[in-house]
PDB file of C-alpha atoms in Angstrom:
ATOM      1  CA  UNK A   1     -18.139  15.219  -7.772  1.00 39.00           C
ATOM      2  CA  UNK A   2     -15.662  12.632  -8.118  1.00 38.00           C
ATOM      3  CA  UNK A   3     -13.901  14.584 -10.613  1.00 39.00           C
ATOM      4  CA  UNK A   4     -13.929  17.632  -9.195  1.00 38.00           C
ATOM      5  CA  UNK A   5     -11.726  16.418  -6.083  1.00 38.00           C
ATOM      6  CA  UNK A   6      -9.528  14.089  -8.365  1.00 41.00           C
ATOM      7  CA  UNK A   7      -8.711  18.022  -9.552  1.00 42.00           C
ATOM      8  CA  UNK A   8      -8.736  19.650  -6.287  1.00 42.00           C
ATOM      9  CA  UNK A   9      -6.277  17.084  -4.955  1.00 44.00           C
ATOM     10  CA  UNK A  10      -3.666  17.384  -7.836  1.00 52.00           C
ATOM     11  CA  UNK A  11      -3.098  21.134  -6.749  1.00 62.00           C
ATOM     12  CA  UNK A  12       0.012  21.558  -5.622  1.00 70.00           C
ATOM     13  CA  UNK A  13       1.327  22.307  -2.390  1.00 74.00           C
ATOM     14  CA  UNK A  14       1.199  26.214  -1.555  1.00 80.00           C
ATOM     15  CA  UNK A  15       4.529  28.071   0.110  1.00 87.00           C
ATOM     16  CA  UNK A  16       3.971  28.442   3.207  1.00 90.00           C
ATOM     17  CA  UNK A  17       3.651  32.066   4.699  1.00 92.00           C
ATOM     18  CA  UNK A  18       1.844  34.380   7.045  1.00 91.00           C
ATOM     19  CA  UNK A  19      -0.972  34.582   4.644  1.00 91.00           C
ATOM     20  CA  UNK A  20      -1.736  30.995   4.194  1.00 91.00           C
ATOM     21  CA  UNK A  21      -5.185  29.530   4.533  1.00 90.00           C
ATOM     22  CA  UNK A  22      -6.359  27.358   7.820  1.00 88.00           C
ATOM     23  CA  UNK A  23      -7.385  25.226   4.848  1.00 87.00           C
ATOM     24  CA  UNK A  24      -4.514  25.430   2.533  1.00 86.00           C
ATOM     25  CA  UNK A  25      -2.625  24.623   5.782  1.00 88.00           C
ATOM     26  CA  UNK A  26      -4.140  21.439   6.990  1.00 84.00           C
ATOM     27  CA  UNK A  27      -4.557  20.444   3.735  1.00 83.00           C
ATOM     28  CA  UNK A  28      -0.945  19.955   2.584  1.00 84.00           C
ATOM     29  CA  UNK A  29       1.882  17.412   4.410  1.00 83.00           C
ATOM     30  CA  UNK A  30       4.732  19.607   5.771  1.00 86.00           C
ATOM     31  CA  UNK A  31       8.305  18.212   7.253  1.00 84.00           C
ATOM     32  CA  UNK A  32       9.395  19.155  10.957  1.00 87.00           C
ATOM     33  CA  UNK A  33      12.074  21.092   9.518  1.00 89.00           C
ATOM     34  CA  UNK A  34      10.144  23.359   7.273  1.00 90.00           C
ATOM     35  CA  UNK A  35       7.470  24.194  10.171  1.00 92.00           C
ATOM     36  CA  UNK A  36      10.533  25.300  12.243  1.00 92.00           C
ATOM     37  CA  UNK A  37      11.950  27.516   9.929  1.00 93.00           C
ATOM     38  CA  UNK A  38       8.441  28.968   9.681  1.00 93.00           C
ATOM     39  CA  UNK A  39       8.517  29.336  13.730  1.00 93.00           C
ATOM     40  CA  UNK A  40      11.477  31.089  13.643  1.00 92.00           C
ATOM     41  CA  UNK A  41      11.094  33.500  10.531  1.00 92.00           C
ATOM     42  CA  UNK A  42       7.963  34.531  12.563  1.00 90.00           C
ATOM     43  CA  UNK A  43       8.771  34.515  16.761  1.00 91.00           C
ATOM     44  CA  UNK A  44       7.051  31.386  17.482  1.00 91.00           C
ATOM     45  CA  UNK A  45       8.770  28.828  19.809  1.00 90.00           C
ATOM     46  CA  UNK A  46      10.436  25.768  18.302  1.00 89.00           C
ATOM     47  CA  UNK A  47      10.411  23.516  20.835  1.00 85.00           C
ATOM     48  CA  UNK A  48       8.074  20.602  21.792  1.00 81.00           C
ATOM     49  CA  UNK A  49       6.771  17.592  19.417  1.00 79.00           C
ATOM     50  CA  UNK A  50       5.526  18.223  15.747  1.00 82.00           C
ATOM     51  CA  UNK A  51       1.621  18.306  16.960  1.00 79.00           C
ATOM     52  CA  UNK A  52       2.394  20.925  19.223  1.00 83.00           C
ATOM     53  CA  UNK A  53       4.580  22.826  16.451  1.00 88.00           C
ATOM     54  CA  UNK A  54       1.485  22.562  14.336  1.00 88.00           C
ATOM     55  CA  UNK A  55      -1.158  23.890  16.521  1.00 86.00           C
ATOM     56  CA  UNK A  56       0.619  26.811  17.322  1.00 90.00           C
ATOM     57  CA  UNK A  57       0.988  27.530  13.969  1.00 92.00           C
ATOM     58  CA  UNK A  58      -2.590  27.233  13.290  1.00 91.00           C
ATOM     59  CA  UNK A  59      -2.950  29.451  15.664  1.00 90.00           C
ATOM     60  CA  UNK A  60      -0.751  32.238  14.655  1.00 91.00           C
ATOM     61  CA  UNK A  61      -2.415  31.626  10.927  1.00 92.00           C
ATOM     62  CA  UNK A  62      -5.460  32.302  12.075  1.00 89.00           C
ATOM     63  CA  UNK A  63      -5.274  35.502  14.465  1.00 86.00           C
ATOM     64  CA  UNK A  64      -1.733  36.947  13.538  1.00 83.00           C
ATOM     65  CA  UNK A  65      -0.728  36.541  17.387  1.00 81.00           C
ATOM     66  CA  UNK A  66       2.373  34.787  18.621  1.00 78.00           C
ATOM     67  CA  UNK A  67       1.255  32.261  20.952  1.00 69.00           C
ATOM     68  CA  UNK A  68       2.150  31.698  24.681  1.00 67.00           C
ATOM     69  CA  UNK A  69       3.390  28.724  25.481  1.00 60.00           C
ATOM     70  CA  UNK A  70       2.106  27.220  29.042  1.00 51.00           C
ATOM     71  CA  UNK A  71       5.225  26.270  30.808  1.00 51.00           C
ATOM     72  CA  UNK A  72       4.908  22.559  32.605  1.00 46.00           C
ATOM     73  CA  UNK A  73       6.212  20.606  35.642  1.00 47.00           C
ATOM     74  CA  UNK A  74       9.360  19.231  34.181  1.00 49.00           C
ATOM     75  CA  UNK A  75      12.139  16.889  35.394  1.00 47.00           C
ATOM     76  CA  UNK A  76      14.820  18.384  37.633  1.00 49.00           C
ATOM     77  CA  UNK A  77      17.065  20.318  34.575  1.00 51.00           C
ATOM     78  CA  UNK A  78      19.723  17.621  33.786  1.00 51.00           C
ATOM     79  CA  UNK A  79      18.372  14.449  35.258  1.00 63.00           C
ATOM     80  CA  UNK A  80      19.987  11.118  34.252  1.00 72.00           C
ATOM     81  CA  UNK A  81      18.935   7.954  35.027  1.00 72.00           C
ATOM     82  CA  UNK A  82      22.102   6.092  37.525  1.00 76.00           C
ATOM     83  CA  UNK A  83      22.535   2.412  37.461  1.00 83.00           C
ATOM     84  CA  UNK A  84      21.172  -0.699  36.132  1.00 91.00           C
ATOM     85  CA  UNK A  85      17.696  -0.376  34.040  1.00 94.00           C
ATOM     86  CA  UNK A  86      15.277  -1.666  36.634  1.00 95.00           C
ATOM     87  CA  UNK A  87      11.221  -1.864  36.465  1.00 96.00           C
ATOM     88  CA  UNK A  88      11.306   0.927  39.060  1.00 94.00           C
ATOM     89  CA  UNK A  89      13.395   3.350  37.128  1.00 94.00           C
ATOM     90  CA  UNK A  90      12.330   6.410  36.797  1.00 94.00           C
ATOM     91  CA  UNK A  91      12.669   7.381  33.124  1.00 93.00           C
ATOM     92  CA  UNK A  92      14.287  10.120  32.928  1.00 90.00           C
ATOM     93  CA  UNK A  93      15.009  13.500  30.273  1.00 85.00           C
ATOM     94  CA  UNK A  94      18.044  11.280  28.453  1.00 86.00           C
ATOM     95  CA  UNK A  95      16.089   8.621  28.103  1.00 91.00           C
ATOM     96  CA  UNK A  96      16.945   6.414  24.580  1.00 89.00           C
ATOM     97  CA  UNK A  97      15.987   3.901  22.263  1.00 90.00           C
ATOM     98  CA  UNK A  98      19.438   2.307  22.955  1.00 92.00           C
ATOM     99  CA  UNK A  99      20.958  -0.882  22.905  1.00 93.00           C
ATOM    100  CA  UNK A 100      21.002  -0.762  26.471  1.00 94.00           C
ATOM    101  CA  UNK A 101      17.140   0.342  26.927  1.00 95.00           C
ATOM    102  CA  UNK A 102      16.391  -2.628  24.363  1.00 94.00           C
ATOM    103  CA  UNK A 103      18.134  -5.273  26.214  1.00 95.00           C
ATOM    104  CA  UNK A 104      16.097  -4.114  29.631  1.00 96.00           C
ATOM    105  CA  UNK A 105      12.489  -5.014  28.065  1.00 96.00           C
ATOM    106  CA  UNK A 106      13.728  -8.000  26.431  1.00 96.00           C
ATOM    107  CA  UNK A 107      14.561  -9.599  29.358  1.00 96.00           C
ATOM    108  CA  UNK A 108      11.455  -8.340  30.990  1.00 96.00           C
ATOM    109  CA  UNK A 109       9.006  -9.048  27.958  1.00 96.00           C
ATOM    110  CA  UNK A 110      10.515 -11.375  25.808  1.00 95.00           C
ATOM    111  CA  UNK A 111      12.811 -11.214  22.570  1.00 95.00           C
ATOM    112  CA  UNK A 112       9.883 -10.402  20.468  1.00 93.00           C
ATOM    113  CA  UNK A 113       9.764  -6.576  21.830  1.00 94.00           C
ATOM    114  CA  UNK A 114      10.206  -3.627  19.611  1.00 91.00           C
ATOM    115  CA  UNK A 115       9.849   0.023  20.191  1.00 90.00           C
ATOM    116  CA  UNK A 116       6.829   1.214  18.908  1.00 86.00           C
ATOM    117  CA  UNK A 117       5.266   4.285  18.255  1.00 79.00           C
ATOM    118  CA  UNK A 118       2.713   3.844  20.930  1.00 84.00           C
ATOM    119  CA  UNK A 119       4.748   3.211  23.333  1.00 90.00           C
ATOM    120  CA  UNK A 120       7.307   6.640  22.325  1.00 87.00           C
ATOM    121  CA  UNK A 121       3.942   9.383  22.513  1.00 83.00           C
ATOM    122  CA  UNK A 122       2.435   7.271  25.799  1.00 88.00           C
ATOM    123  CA  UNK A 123       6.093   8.363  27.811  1.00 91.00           C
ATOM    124  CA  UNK A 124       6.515  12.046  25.806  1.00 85.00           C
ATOM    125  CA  UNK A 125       2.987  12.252  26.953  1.00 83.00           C
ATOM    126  CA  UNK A 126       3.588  12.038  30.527  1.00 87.00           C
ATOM    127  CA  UNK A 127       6.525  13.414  30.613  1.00 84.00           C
ATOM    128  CA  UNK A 128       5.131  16.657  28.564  1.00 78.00           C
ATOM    129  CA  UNK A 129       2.503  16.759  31.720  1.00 80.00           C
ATOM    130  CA  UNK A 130       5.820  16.430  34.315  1.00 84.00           C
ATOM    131  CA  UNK A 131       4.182  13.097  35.924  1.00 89.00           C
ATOM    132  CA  UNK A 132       6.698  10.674  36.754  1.00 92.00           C
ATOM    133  CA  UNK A 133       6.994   7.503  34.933  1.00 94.00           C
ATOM    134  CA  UNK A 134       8.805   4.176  35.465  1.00 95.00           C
ATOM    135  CA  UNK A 135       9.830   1.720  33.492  1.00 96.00           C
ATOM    136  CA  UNK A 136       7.942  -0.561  34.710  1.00 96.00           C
ATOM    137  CA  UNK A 137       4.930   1.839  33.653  1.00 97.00           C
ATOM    138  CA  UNK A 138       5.922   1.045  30.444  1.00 97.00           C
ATOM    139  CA  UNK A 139       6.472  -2.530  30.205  1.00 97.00           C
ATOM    140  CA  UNK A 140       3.001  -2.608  31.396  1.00 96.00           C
ATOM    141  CA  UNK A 141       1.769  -0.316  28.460  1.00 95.00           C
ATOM    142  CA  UNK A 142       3.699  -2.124  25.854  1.00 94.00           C
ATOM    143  CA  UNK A 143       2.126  -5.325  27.092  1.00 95.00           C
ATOM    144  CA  UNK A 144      -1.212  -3.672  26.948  1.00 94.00           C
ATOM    145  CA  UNK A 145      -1.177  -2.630  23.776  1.00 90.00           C
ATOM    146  CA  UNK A 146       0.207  -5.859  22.137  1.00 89.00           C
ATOM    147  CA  UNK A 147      -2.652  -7.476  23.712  1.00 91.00           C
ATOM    148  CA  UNK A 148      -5.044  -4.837  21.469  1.00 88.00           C
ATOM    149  CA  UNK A 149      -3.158  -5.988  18.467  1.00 81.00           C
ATOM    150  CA  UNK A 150      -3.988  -9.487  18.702  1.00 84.00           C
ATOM    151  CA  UNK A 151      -7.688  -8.370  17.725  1.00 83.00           C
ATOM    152  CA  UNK A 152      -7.359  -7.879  14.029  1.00 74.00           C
ATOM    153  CA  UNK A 153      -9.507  -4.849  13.610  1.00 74.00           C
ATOM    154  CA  UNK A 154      -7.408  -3.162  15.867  1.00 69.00           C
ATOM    155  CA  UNK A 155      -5.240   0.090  14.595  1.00 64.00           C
ATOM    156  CA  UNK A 156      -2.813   2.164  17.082  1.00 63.00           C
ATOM    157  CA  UNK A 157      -4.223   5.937  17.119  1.00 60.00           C
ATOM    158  CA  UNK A 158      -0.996   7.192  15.248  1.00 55.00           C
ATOM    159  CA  UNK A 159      -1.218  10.890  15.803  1.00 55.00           C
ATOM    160  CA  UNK A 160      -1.670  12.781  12.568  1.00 55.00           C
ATOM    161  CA  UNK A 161       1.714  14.114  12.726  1.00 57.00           C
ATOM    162  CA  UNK A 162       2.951   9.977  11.873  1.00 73.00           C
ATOM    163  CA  UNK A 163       0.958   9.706   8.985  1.00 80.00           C
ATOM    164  CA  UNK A 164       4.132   8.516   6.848  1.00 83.00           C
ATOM    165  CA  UNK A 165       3.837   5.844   9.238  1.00 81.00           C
ATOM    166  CA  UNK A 166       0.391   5.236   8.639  1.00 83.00           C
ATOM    167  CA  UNK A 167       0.375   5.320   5.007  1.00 89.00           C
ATOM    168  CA  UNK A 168       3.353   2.812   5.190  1.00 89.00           C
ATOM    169  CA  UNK A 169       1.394   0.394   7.625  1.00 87.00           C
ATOM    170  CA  UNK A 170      -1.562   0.391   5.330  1.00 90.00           C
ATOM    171  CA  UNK A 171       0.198   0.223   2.424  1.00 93.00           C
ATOM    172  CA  UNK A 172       1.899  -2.621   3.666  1.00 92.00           C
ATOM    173  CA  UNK A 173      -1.483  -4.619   5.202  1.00 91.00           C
ATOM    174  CA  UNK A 174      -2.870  -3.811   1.257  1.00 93.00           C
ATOM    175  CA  UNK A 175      -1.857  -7.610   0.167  1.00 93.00           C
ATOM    176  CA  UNK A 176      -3.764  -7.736  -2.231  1.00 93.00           C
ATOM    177  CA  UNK A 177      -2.676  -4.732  -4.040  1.00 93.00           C
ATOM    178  CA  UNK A 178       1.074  -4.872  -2.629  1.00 93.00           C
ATOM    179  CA  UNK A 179       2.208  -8.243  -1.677  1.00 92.00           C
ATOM    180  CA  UNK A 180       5.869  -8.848  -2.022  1.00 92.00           C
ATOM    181  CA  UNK A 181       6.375  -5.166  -2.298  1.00 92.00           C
ATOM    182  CA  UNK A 182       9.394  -3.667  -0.346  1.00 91.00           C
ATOM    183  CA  UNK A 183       8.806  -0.723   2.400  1.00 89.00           C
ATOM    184  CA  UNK A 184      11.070   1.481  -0.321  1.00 90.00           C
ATOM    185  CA  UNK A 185       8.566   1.181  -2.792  1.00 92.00           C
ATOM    186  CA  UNK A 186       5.619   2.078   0.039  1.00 91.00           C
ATOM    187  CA  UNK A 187       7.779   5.140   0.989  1.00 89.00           C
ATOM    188  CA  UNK A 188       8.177   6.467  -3.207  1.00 90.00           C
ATOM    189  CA  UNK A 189       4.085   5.401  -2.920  1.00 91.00           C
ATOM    190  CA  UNK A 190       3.817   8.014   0.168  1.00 89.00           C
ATOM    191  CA  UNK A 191       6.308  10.467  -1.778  1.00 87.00           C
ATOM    192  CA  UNK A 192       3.132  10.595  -4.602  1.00 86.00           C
ATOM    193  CA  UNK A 193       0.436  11.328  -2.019  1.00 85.00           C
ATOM    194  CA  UNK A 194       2.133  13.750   0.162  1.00 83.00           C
ATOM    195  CA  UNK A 195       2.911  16.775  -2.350  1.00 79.00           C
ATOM    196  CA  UNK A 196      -0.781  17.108  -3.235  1.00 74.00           C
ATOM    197  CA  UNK A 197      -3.756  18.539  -1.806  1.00 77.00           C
ATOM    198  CA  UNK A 198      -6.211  16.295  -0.006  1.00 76.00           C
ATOM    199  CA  UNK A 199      -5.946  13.752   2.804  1.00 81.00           C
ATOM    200  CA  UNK A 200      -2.071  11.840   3.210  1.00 82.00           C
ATOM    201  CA  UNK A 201      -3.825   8.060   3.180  1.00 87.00           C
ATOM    202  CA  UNK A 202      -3.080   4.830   1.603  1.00 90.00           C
ATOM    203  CA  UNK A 203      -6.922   4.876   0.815  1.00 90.00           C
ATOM    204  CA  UNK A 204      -6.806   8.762  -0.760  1.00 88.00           C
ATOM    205  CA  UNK A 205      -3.786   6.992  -2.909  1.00 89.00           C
ATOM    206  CA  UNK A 206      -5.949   4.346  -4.302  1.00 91.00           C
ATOM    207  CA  UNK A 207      -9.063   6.185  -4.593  1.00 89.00           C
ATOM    208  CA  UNK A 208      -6.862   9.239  -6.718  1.00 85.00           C
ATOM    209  CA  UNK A 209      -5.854   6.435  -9.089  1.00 86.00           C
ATOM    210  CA  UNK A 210      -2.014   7.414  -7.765  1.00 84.00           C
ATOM    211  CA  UNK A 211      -1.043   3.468  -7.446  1.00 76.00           C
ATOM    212  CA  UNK A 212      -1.611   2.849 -10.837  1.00 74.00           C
ATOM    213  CA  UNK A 213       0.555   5.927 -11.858  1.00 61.00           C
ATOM    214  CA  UNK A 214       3.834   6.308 -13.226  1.00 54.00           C
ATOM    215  CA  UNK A 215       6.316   8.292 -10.806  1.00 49.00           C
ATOM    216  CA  UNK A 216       6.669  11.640 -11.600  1.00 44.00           C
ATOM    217  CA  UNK A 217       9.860  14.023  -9.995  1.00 43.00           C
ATOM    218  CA  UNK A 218       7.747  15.300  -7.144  1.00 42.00           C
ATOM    219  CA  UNK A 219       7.206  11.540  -6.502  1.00 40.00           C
ATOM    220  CA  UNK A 220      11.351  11.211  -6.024  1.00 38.00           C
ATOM    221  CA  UNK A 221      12.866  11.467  -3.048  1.00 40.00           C
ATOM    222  CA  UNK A 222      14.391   8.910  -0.738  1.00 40.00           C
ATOM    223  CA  UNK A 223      11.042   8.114   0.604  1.00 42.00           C
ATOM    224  CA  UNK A 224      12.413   7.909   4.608  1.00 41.00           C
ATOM    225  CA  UNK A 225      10.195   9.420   7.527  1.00 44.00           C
ATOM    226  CA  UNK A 226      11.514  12.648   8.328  1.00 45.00           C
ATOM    227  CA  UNK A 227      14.271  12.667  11.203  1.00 40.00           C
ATOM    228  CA  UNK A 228      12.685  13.892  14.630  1.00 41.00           C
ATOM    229  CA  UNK A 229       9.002  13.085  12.854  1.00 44.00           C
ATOM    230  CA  UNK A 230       7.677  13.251  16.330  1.00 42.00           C
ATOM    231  CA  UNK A 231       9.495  15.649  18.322  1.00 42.00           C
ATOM    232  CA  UNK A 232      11.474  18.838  17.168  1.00 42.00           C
ATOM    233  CA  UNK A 233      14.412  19.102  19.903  1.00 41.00           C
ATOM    234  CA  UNK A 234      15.182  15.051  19.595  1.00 40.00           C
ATOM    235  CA  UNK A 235      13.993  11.893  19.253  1.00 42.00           C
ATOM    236  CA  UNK A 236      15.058   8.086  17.275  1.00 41.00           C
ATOM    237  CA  UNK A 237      13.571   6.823  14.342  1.00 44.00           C
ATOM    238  CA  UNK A 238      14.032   3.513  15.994  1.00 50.00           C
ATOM    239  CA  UNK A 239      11.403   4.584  18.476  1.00 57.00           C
ATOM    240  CA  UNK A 240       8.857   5.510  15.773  1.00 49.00           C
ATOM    241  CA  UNK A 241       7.645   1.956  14.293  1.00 50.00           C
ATOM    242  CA  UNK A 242       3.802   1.275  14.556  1.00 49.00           C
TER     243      UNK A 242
END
């Protein structure tokens, strides 16, 4: 059995088409950039974040219908935040992962804040539902979830669509494999796993034999999370760390 998937998973990744599997589908990594292309070769929307992007392909794969999008409550077209970052600022549609923002929840939470990924999806994910949010909403939220991490068996629920970033994390946490190893040589590691068939882990990776493995050219690459991993009309890297 074990060699039968070792085979399965060294298939290589299938073009992606109107006639592609469900399976073939979710089996195989794809960037933001080439699911777009595929939206608008076909008349699906672009817009939205990668999971959403995803589904709707799915969707289309599987009954040969364009989907409907469900419009939601949005933010007045255009709205900027005015003034001073305060905790009762509403964050707004031109909201960044900015100097500025960074400086604000330092001096609320302390110099050992960093954007995380948690933190990015909780606000997209409120403001994707039109429910107002404050900042103050989430200083509380990144406070929360720093209190999860302290437990050591705790993981953030990256979505599926960050799996770079979990791969990386994992890789990373592997000290005994990987200690003193550089987040370059985790990102040519994820460049291995994610051309073939089979789950994107860091535990697929190990199990396939794939860390023991010479690089091969479908391995190369610069290794870097895909710009926009999260959303497709915008978004910072700097907001995307676990």
């Amino acid at each position: 059995m074990a060699t039968e998937r070792k085979k399965a998973g060294a298939r290589q990744r299938v073009v992606l088409t109107p006639r592609t599997s469900l399976d073939d589908f979710r089996n195989f990594y794809w960037y933001l950039d080439e699911l777009v292309d595929f939206c608008r070769h076909h008349g699906l929307p672009t817009s939205g974040p990668k999971l959403k992007i995803v589904a709707r392909i799915e969707k289309f794969l599987k009954d040969g219908k364009v989907p409907v999008d469900v419009p939601v409550r949005k933010h007045p077209k255009g709205a900027k935040r005015r003034g001073p970052i305060t905790m009762r600022s509403r964050v707004t549609e031109d909201y960044k992962c900015d100097d500025e923002t960074r400086a604000f929840f330092k001096s609320v939470i302390g110099e050992h804040f960093h954007f995380t990924a948690h933190l990015q999806q909780f606000r997209r994910d409120k403001q994707g539902k039109g429910i107002p949010i404050t900042y103050g909403e989430l200083v509380r939220e990144w406070k929360s979830e720093r209190e999860k991490r302290k437990d050591k068996n705790y993981k953030s629920p990256l979505q599926r669509t960050w799996e770079y970033n979990r791969f990386v994390r994992d890789f990373m946490a592997d000290k005994a494999r990987n200690a003193g190893k550089s987040i370059s040589e985790a990102a040519h590691a994820w460049n291995r796993v994610r051309v073939h068939e089979g789950p994107r882990t860091y535990a697929e990776y190990v199990r396939a034999g794939m860390d023991t493995a010479r690089r091969t050219p479908d391995a190369a690459g610069s290794g870097e999370a895909e710009p926009g991993e999260g959303d497709a009309s915008a978004g910072s890297r700097r907001c995307l760390v676990p």
